[in-house]
Coordinates of C-alpha atoms and ligand atoms in Angstrom, one line a residue:
M835 CA 34.3 5.4 -39.5
T836 CA 30.9 6.2 -41.1
M837 CA 29.5 3.3 -39.2
L838 CA 30.9 4.6 -35.9
R839 CA 29.6 8.1 -36.7
S840 CA 26.1 6.8 -37.3
L841 CA 26.2 4.7 -34.1
V842 CA 27.2 7.8 -32.1
A843 CA 24.4 9.7 -33.8
V844 CA 21.9 7.0 -32.9
A845 CA 23.2 7.0 -29.3
L846 CA 23.0 10.8 -29.1
C847 CA 19.5 10.7 -30.5
L848 CA 18.4 8.1 -28.0
G849 CA 19.9 10.2 -25.3
S850 CA 18.1 13.3 -26.2
T851 CA 14.7 11.6 -26.8
S852 CA 14.6 9.3 -23.8
A853 CA 12.2 9.9 -21.0
A854 CA 12.5 12.9 -18.8
T855 CA 13.4 12.8 -15.1
L856 CA 12.9 15.2 -12.2
G857 CA 16.3 15.0 -10.6
A858 CA 16.5 16.6 -7.2
V859 CA 13.1 18.1 -6.0
S860 CA 12.7 20.9 -3.6
T861 CA 10.3 20.2 -0.7
E862 CA 9.4 22.2 2.4
G863 CA 12.0 20.2 4.4
G864 CA 14.8 20.5 1.8
M865 CA 15.9 18.8 -1.4
V866 CA 15.2 15.1 -2.1
E867 CA 16.6 13.0 -4.8
G868 CA 15.3 9.6 -5.8
T869 CA 16.1 7.2 -8.6
N870 CA 14.9 7.0 -12.1
H871 CA 14.4 3.8 -14.0
R872 CA 13.5 3.4 -17.6
L873 CA 10.3 1.6 -18.6
G874 CA 10.4 2.0 -22.3
L875 CA 12.0 4.2 -25.0
F876 CA 10.1 7.3 -24.0
S877 CA 8.9 6.4 -20.6
S878 CA 10.5 6.0 -17.2
I879 CA 9.5 6.3 -13.5
D880 CA 11.0 8.5 -10.8
V881 CA 10.9 6.8 -7.4
F882 CA 11.4 8.6 -4.1
K883 CA 11.6 6.2 -1.1
G884 CA 11.7 7.2 2.6
V885 CA 10.8 10.9 2.4
P886 CA 10.0 12.2 5.9
F887 CA 6.6 13.8 6.2
A888 CA 6.9 14.6 9.9
A889 CA 9.5 14.6 12.7
P890 CA 10.1 11.3 14.6
P891 CA 7.0 11.3 16.8
G892 CA 6.8 11.7 20.6
R893 CA 5.3 8.7 22.3
F894 CA 1.4 9.1 22.5
E895 CA 1.8 12.5 20.8
K896 CA 0.5 14.0 17.6
P897 CA 3.0 14.1 14.7
K898 CA 4.9 17.4 14.4
P899 CA 6.5 19.0 11.3
H900 CA 9.9 17.8 10.3
P901 CA 12.6 20.4 11.1
G902 CA 14.2 20.0 7.7
W903 CA 17.7 19.1 6.5
E904 CA 20.7 20.6 4.8
G905 CA 21.8 19.5 1.4
V906 CA 20.1 16.8 -0.7
L907 CA 18.4 13.9 1.0
K908 CA 18.9 10.6 -0.8
A909 CA 15.5 9.1 -1.1
T910 CA 16.6 5.8 -2.5
K911 CA 15.5 3.2 0.1
Y912 CA 12.4 2.5 2.2
Q913 CA 12.6 3.7 5.7
N914 CA 11.6 1.9 8.9
R915 CA 8.1 0.5 9.4
C916 CA 6.4 1.8 12.5
L917 CA 7.3 -0.4 15.6
Q918 CA 4.9 -3.4 15.6
V919 CA 4.5 -7.1 16.5
T920 CA 5.6 -9.5 13.8
L921 CA 3.0 -11.4 11.8
M922 CA 3.3 -14.5 14.1
Q923 CA 3.5 -12.2 17.1
M924 CA 6.7 -13.8 18.4
G925 CA 8.6 -10.5 18.4
T926 CA 8.6 -7.0 17.2
H927 CA 10.2 -5.0 14.4
G928 CA 10.3 -1.5 13.1
S929 CA 11.0 1.8 14.9
E930 CA 9.3 4.7 16.5
N931 CA 11.0 6.9 13.9
C932 CA 8.8 5.8 11.1
L933 CA 6.9 8.7 9.6
Y934 CA 8.0 8.4 6.0
L935 CA 6.3 8.1 2.6
N936 CA 7.2 6.9 -0.9
I937 CA 6.4 8.5 -4.2
W938 CA 6.2 7.1 -7.8
V939 CA 6.1 9.6 -10.7
P940 CA 5.6 8.4 -14.2
Q941 CA 7.6 10.3 -16.9
G942 CA 7.3 10.5 -20.6
R943 CA 9.3 12.6 -23.1
T944 CA 8.9 15.6 -21.0
V945 CA 8.7 16.0 -17.3
S946 CA 5.1 15.3 -16.1
T947 CA 3.0 18.1 -14.7
G948 CA -0.5 18.3 -13.3
L949 CA -0.8 14.5 -12.7
P950 CA -3.6 13.1 -10.5
V951 CA -2.3 11.8 -7.2
M952 CA -3.3 8.6 -5.3
I953 CA -2.3 8.2 -1.7
Y954 CA -2.4 4.6 -0.4
I955 CA -3.1 3.6 3.2
F956 CA -2.0 0.1 4.1
G957 CA -4.1 -2.4 6.1
G958 CA -3.2 -4.7 9.0
A959 CA -5.9 -4.5 11.7
F960 CA -4.3 -1.3 13.1
L961 CA -1.7 -3.7 14.6
L962 CA 0.8 -4.2 11.8
G963 CA 1.7 -3.4 8.2
A964 CA 3.8 -0.8 6.4
S965 CA 3.9 1.3 3.3
N966 CA 6.5 -1.0 1.9
D967 CA 5.1 -4.3 3.3
V968 CA 6.7 -7.3 1.8
S969 CA 4.5 -10.0 0.2
F970 CA 5.2 -13.7 1.0
M971 CA 6.8 -14.0 -2.5
G972 CA 9.4 -11.3 -1.6
N973 CA 8.1 -8.4 -3.7
S974 CA 7.0 -5.2 -2.1
L975 CA 3.3 -5.6 -1.7
Y976 CA 2.5 -2.0 -2.2
D977 CA 5.1 -1.0 -4.9
G978 CA 3.4 1.9 -6.6
E979 CA 5.0 1.4 -10.0
E980 CA 2.3 -0.6 -11.6
V981 CA -0.5 1.8 -10.7
A982 CA 1.6 4.8 -11.5
K983 CA 2.5 3.4 -14.9
R984 CA -0.9 2.1 -16.0
G985 CA -2.9 5.0 -14.6
N986 CA -0.4 7.8 -15.4
V987 CA -0.9 9.0 -11.9
I988 CA 1.5 9.8 -9.0
V989 CA 1.3 7.1 -6.3
V990 CA 2.2 7.9 -2.7
T991 CA 2.3 5.2 0.0
V992 CA 2.5 6.3 3.6
N993 CA 3.4 5.0 7.0
Y994 CA 1.4 5.5 10.2
R995 CA 1.8 4.3 13.8
V996 CA 0.0 1.0 14.7
G997 CA -0.7 -1.1 17.8
T998 CA -0.4 0.5 21.2
L999 CA 1.8 3.3 20.0
G1000 CA -0.7 4.2 17.3
F1001 CA -4.0 3.7 19.1
L1002 CA -3.8 3.3 22.8
S1003 CA -6.3 5.7 24.4
T1004 CA -7.6 6.6 27.8
G1005 CA -10.8 8.0 26.3
D1006 CA -10.0 11.4 27.7
A1007 CA -7.5 14.3 27.4
R1008 CA -4.7 12.3 29.3
G1009 CA -4.3 10.0 26.3
P1010 CA -6.7 10.9 23.5
G1011 CA -5.5 8.2 21.1
N1012 CA -5.9 8.2 17.2
Y1013 CA -2.1 8.8 16.8
G1014 CA -2.1 6.6 13.7
L1015 CA -4.9 8.6 12.2
W1016 CA -3.1 11.9 12.9
D1017 CA -0.1 10.4 11.1
Q1018 CA -2.2 9.6 8.0
H1019 CA -3.6 13.1 8.1
A1020 CA -0.1 14.6 8.4
A1021 CA 1.0 12.6 5.3
I1022 CA -2.1 13.7 3.3
A1023 CA -1.4 17.3 4.3
W1024 CA 2.3 17.0 3.3
V1025 CA 1.3 15.6 -0.1
H1026 CA -1.1 18.5 -0.6
R1027 CA 1.6 21.0 0.3
N1028 CA 4.5 19.4 -1.7
I1029 CA 3.2 17.3 -4.6
R1030 CA 3.2 20.1 -7.1
A1031 CA 7.1 20.0 -7.1
F1032 CA 6.8 16.4 -8.1
G1033 CA 4.5 17.1 -11.0
G1034 CA 1.3 16.4 -9.2
D1035 CA -2.0 18.3 -9.1
R1036 CA -2.8 19.1 -5.5
E1037 CA -6.5 19.7 -6.4
N1038 CA -6.8 16.1 -7.7
I1039 CA -5.8 13.9 -4.8
T1040 CA -7.5 10.5 -4.2
V1041 CA -7.0 8.6 -0.9
F1042 CA -7.4 4.9 -1.1
G1043 CA -6.8 1.9 1.3
Q1044 CA -7.6 -1.6 2.1
S1045 CA -8.9 -3.3 5.3
A1046 CA -7.8 -1.2 8.3
G1047 CA -6.4 1.2 5.7
S1048 CA -9.8 1.4 4.2
V1049 CA -11.2 2.3 7.6
G1050 CA -8.5 4.9 7.8
V1051 CA -9.7 6.4 4.4
S1052 CA -13.2 6.6 5.9
F1053 CA -12.0 8.3 9.0
Q1054 CA -9.9 10.8 7.0
M1055 CA -13.0 11.7 5.0
L1056 CA -15.1 12.2 8.1
S1057 CA -12.6 14.3 10.1
P1058 CA -13.0 18.1 9.8
Y1059 CA -9.1 18.3 9.6
N1060 CA -8.9 17.2 6.0
R1061 CA -11.4 19.6 4.5
G1062 CA -10.2 20.6 1.1
L1063 CA -7.1 18.3 1.2
F1064 CA -8.4 15.6 -1.1
K1065 CA -11.2 15.2 -3.6
R1066 CA -11.8 11.5 -3.9
A1067 CA -11.6 8.4 -1.8
I1068 CA -11.8 4.6 -2.2
S1069 CA -12.5 2.2 0.6
Q1070 CA -11.6 -1.4 -0.1
C1071 CA -13.1 -3.5 2.6
G1072 CA -13.8 -1.5 5.7
V1073 CA -15.4 1.8 6.8
A1074 CA -15.5 3.8 10.1
L1075 CA -18.9 2.1 10.9
S1076 CA -17.4 -1.4 10.7
P1077 CA -17.8 -3.1 14.1
W1078 CA -14.0 -3.5 14.3
A1079 CA -13.2 0.1 13.4
M1080 CA -13.6 1.6 16.8
Q1081 CA -12.7 0.8 20.4
R1082 CA -15.6 -0.1 22.7
D1083 CA -14.0 0.7 26.0
P1084 CA -10.6 2.5 25.5
L1085 CA -9.9 3.1 29.2
A1086 CA -10.4 -0.5 30.1
L1087 CA -8.0 -1.6 27.3
A1088 CA -5.4 1.0 28.3
Q1089 CA -5.5 -0.3 31.9
K1090 CA -5.1 -3.8 30.7
V1091 CA -2.0 -2.8 28.7
A1092 CA -0.8 -0.9 31.8
E1093 CA -1.1 -4.0 34.0
R1094 CA 0.7 -6.1 31.4
V1095 CA 3.7 -3.7 31.4
G1096 CA 3.7 -3.1 35.2
C1097 CA 2.3 0.4 35.3
P1098 CA -0.3 1.7 37.7
T1099 CA -3.8 2.1 36.3
G1100 CA -4.8 5.3 38.0
E1101 CA -3.6 8.9 37.7
E1102 CA 0.0 8.0 36.9
M1103 CA -0.8 5.6 34.2
M1104 CA 0.0 7.7 31.2
A1105 CA 3.1 9.1 32.7
C1106 CA 4.3 5.6 33.4
L1107 CA 3.3 4.3 29.9
K1108 CA 5.2 7.2 28.3
I1109 CA 8.5 6.1 29.8
T1110 CA 8.0 2.4 29.3
D1111 CA 10.2 0.6 26.7
P1112 CA 8.4 0.9 23.4
V1113 CA 9.1 -2.7 22.5
V1114 CA 7.4 -3.8 25.8
L1115 CA 4.5 -1.5 25.1
T1116 CA 4.1 -2.9 21.6
T1117 CA 4.2 -6.5 22.7
A1118 CA 1.5 -5.7 25.3
G1119 CA -0.8 -4.8 22.5
K1120 CA -0.7 -8.1 20.6
L1121 CA -3.8 -10.2 19.9
A1122 CA -4.9 -12.4 22.7
L1123 CA -5.0 -15.5 20.5
G1124 CA -5.5 -17.7 23.6
D1125 CA -9.0 -16.2 23.8
I1126 CA -10.0 -17.6 20.4
G1127 CA -13.2 -19.7 20.9
K1128 CA -14.4 -17.6 23.8
G1129 CA -16.5 -15.4 21.5
P1130 CA -16.4 -14.0 18.0
V1131 CA -12.8 -13.4 17.0
V1132 CA -13.6 -9.9 15.8
Y1133 CA -13.8 -8.8 19.5
L1134 CA -10.0 -9.6 19.9
L1135 CA -9.3 -6.6 17.5
E1136 CA -9.2 -4.1 20.4
L1137 CA -6.8 -1.4 19.4
S1138 CA -8.4 0.9 16.9
P1139 CA -9.6 4.6 16.5
V1140 CA -11.8 6.3 19.1
V1141 CA -14.1 9.3 19.2
D1142 CA -11.6 11.7 20.7
G1143 CA -13.7 14.9 20.4
D1144 CA -11.0 16.4 18.2
F1145 CA -9.9 14.5 15.0
I1146 CA -13.0 12.4 15.3
P1147 CA -15.4 14.9 17.1
D1148 CA -18.4 12.6 17.3
H1149 CA -19.7 9.1 16.3
P1150 CA -18.7 8.6 12.7
S1151 CA -22.4 8.3 11.6
K1152 CA -22.8 11.9 12.6
L1153 CA -19.8 13.2 10.6
F1154 CA -20.8 12.6 7.0
H1155 CA -21.4 16.3 6.3
N1156 CA -17.6 16.7 6.5
A1157 CA -17.3 14.4 3.4
A1158 CA -19.9 16.2 1.4
D1159 CA -17.5 17.4 -1.3
I1160 CA -15.7 14.0 -1.7
D1161 CA -16.4 11.5 -4.5
Y1162 CA -16.5 8.1 -2.9
I1163 CA -16.2 4.5 -4.0
A1164 CA -16.5 1.8 -1.3
G1165 CA -16.7 -2.0 -1.8
T1166 CA -16.2 -5.4 -0.2
N1167 CA -15.5 -8.9 -1.5
S1168 CA -18.2 -11.5 -1.5
M1169 CA -16.3 -13.7 1.0
D1170 CA -14.5 -11.0 3.1
G1171 CA -15.8 -12.7 6.3
H1172 CA -14.2 -16.0 5.5
L1173 CA -11.1 -15.6 7.5
F1174 CA -13.1 -14.7 10.6
A1175 CA -15.7 -17.4 9.9
G1176 CA -13.0 -20.1 9.8
M1177 CA -11.7 -19.0 13.1
D1178 CA -15.1 -18.8 14.8
I1179 CA -16.4 -22.1 13.4
P1180 CA -13.3 -24.1 12.2
S1181 CA -15.5 -26.9 10.9
I1182 CA -16.4 -24.8 7.9
N1183 CA -13.0 -25.6 6.5
Q1184 CA -12.8 -29.2 7.6
K1185 CA -14.0 -31.9 5.2
R1186 CA -14.6 -34.4 8.0
N1187 CA -16.4 -32.2 10.5
P1188 CA -20.0 -31.1 9.9
T1189 CA -21.2 -27.6 10.9
Y1190 CA -24.4 -27.7 12.9
P1191 CA -27.2 -25.1 13.1
E1192 CA -26.3 -24.8 16.8
D1193 CA -22.8 -23.6 15.8
I1194 CA -24.5 -20.8 13.8
K1195 CA -26.8 -19.9 16.6
M1196 CA -23.8 -19.6 19.0
L1197 CA -22.0 -17.3 16.5
L1198 CA -25.1 -15.2 16.1
A1199 CA -25.5 -15.0 19.9
G1200 CA -22.0 -13.6 20.1
L1201 CA -22.5 -11.1 17.3
T1202 CA -25.9 -9.9 18.5
K1203 CA -25.0 -10.0 22.2
D1204 CA -26.5 -6.6 22.9
K1205 CA -29.8 -7.5 21.4
G1206 CA -30.5 -10.6 23.5
E1207 CA -32.3 -13.8 22.5
V1208 CA -34.5 -11.9 20.0
G1209 CA -31.3 -11.0 18.1
V1210 CA -30.3 -14.7 17.7
N1211 CA -33.8 -15.9 16.8
S1212 CA -34.6 -13.3 14.2
S1213 CA -31.2 -13.3 12.6
F1214 CA -31.1 -17.1 12.5
S1215 CA -34.5 -17.3 10.8
M1216 CA -33.5 -14.6 8.3
Y1217 CA -30.2 -16.4 7.3
T1218 CA -31.9 -19.8 7.1
Q1219 CA -35.0 -18.7 5.3
S1220 CA -33.9 -20.3 2.0
W1221 CA -32.6 -23.5 3.6
V1222 CA -34.4 -26.8 2.6
P1223 CA -35.2 -29.0 5.6
E1224 CA -31.9 -30.9 5.6
P1225 CA -29.5 -28.4 4.0
D1226 CA -26.2 -29.8 2.7
Q1227 CA -22.9 -28.8 4.3
E1228 CA -22.0 -26.4 1.5
T1229 CA -25.1 -24.4 2.2
V1230 CA -24.6 -24.4 6.0
K1231 CA -20.9 -23.3 5.6
R1232 CA -21.8 -20.6 3.1
T1233 CA -24.3 -19.2 5.5
V1234 CA -21.6 -18.8 8.2
V1235 CA -19.4 -16.9 5.7
D1236 CA -22.3 -14.7 4.6
I1237 CA -23.1 -13.8 8.3
E1238 CA -19.5 -12.8 9.0
T1239 CA -19.2 -10.9 5.7
D1240 CA -22.4 -9.0 6.2
Y1241 CA -21.7 -8.1 9.8
L1242 CA -18.0 -7.2 9.5
F1243 CA -17.9 -5.7 6.0
L1244 CA -20.9 -5.5 3.7
V1245 CA -23.7 -3.9 5.8
P1246 CA -21.4 -1.2 7.4
T1247 CA -20.2 -0.3 3.9
Q1248 CA -23.8 -0.1 2.6
T1249 CA -24.7 2.1 5.6
A1250 CA -21.7 4.4 5.0
L1251 CA -22.5 4.7 1.3
H1252 CA -26.1 5.5 2.2
L1253 CA -25.0 8.2 4.7
H1254 CA -22.5 9.6 2.2
S1255 CA -25.0 9.9 -0.7
S1256 CA -27.5 11.6 1.5
N1257 CA -25.0 14.2 2.6
A1258 CA -23.0 14.5 -0.7
K1259 CA -23.1 17.7 -2.7
Ligands
NAG590 C1 -8.4 14.3 -11.9 O1 -7.8 13.5 -12.8 C2 -8.6 12.6 -13.5 C3 -7.7 11.7 -14.4 O2 -6.9 12.4 -15.2 C4 -9.6 13.3 -14.3 O3 -10.5 12.4 -15.0 C5 -10.4 14.2 -13.4 O4 -11.3 15.0 -14.1 C6 -9.5 15.1 -12.6 N1 -10.3 15.8 -11.6 C7 -10.1 17.1 -11.3 C8 -10.9 17.6 -10.2 O5 -9.2 17.8 -11.9
NAG591 C1 -36.1 -18.0 20.6 O1 -36.2 -19.3 20.1 C2 -36.3 -20.3 21.0 C3 -36.2 -21.7 20.3 O2 -37.0 -21.7 19.2 C4 -37.6 -20.1 21.8 O3 -37.7 -21.1 22.8 C5 -37.5 -18.7 22.5 O4 -38.8 -18.5 23.1 C6 -37.3 -17.6 21.4 N1 -37.0 -16.4 22.1 C7 -37.5 -15.2 21.7 C8 -37.2 -14.1 22.6 O5 -38.2 -15.1 20.7

């Protein structure tokens, strides 16, 4: 009996001292309730999955506020990814109804308040990816738990439209484009308006992202629409100045998509695209892998943001004053260009096949196309300056990777940091 009583006492004690939890949270759209799971004796994590931050979007339209809901929304499972081609481009998955985010809140003995907030923007070449992307080992690639727990921060991962539905543009008012960027902005603004109810500090929001998500971070900093909404930003491998971050000729690309789906390319083009099956539209935006070898692979990444005169009012290099109040970290990896290098010059990954200086000249000719022969000659001599007369294969191959890394990632990032520091307050 005494034994039982002390067991009950211990159990009660554990009950009253275990970690706190938010329970149902009131947001602008209504109540949401997630799940709580215990991490340790006095720590747990509240997880809210699939919280809508905007209404299901109209096709080629900016996101609109969610009308709200009655009762308590169960935020216990991830919602749809935005409609996109599959990784192998054999089909599509996801839905147009995809504007959802997920929130992780670390808890201790008492309910957390005033926590810093980190909003993550996923990558995927503006073509694919999701806030809950699955890694090849089956775990959620962007599960926020680890960062939330270790950093004692709230982590938010957000969806945005990709591919044709996210970035098709006519380059004018008929179809301005940048829908995916507007989605990212809507998510950031939602977090700013609602995160206090989850224990977050809306004056301490950091936006971070990788690859195309990193470019997204950069555009969000440069857009005048985010002024005051976040304080810090981290770009992991990509900025708005990266050569793959912006469309070169949006109208030509929109017309190419229109032709593929059987729409006229003149005045009625946008009206026709708007009523075209979204799966057909999405498929029409896949990478033209058949064109590999016809020039640097980077030029196949066609669907991306544009200067729309609104969200992105001017060329990104002229917009750094909008980011003057933001603390910024940007970086790249030493071999970020390797994936592209291996597609442009496959021999760099083949033991039996040598890579020739001529291969490098051809690559440079493609990358410096707009600079003519002078571009090839001067960049080739620069990159081969340290070569001995008969360089070994390792050196030659490393040079190819350096060229791609510099062109696609490192130099644009250095330029962005330079522009940021010269504008920053
Ligand atoms: C935001 O939170 C971090 C981590 O707690 C802290 O170091 C920083 O000073 C905070 N910044 C602001 C503006 O409150
Ligand atoms: C580029 O290099 C080639 C071969 O060395 C040379 O024939 C050509 O004149 C050079 N062109 C320019 C514009 O420097």
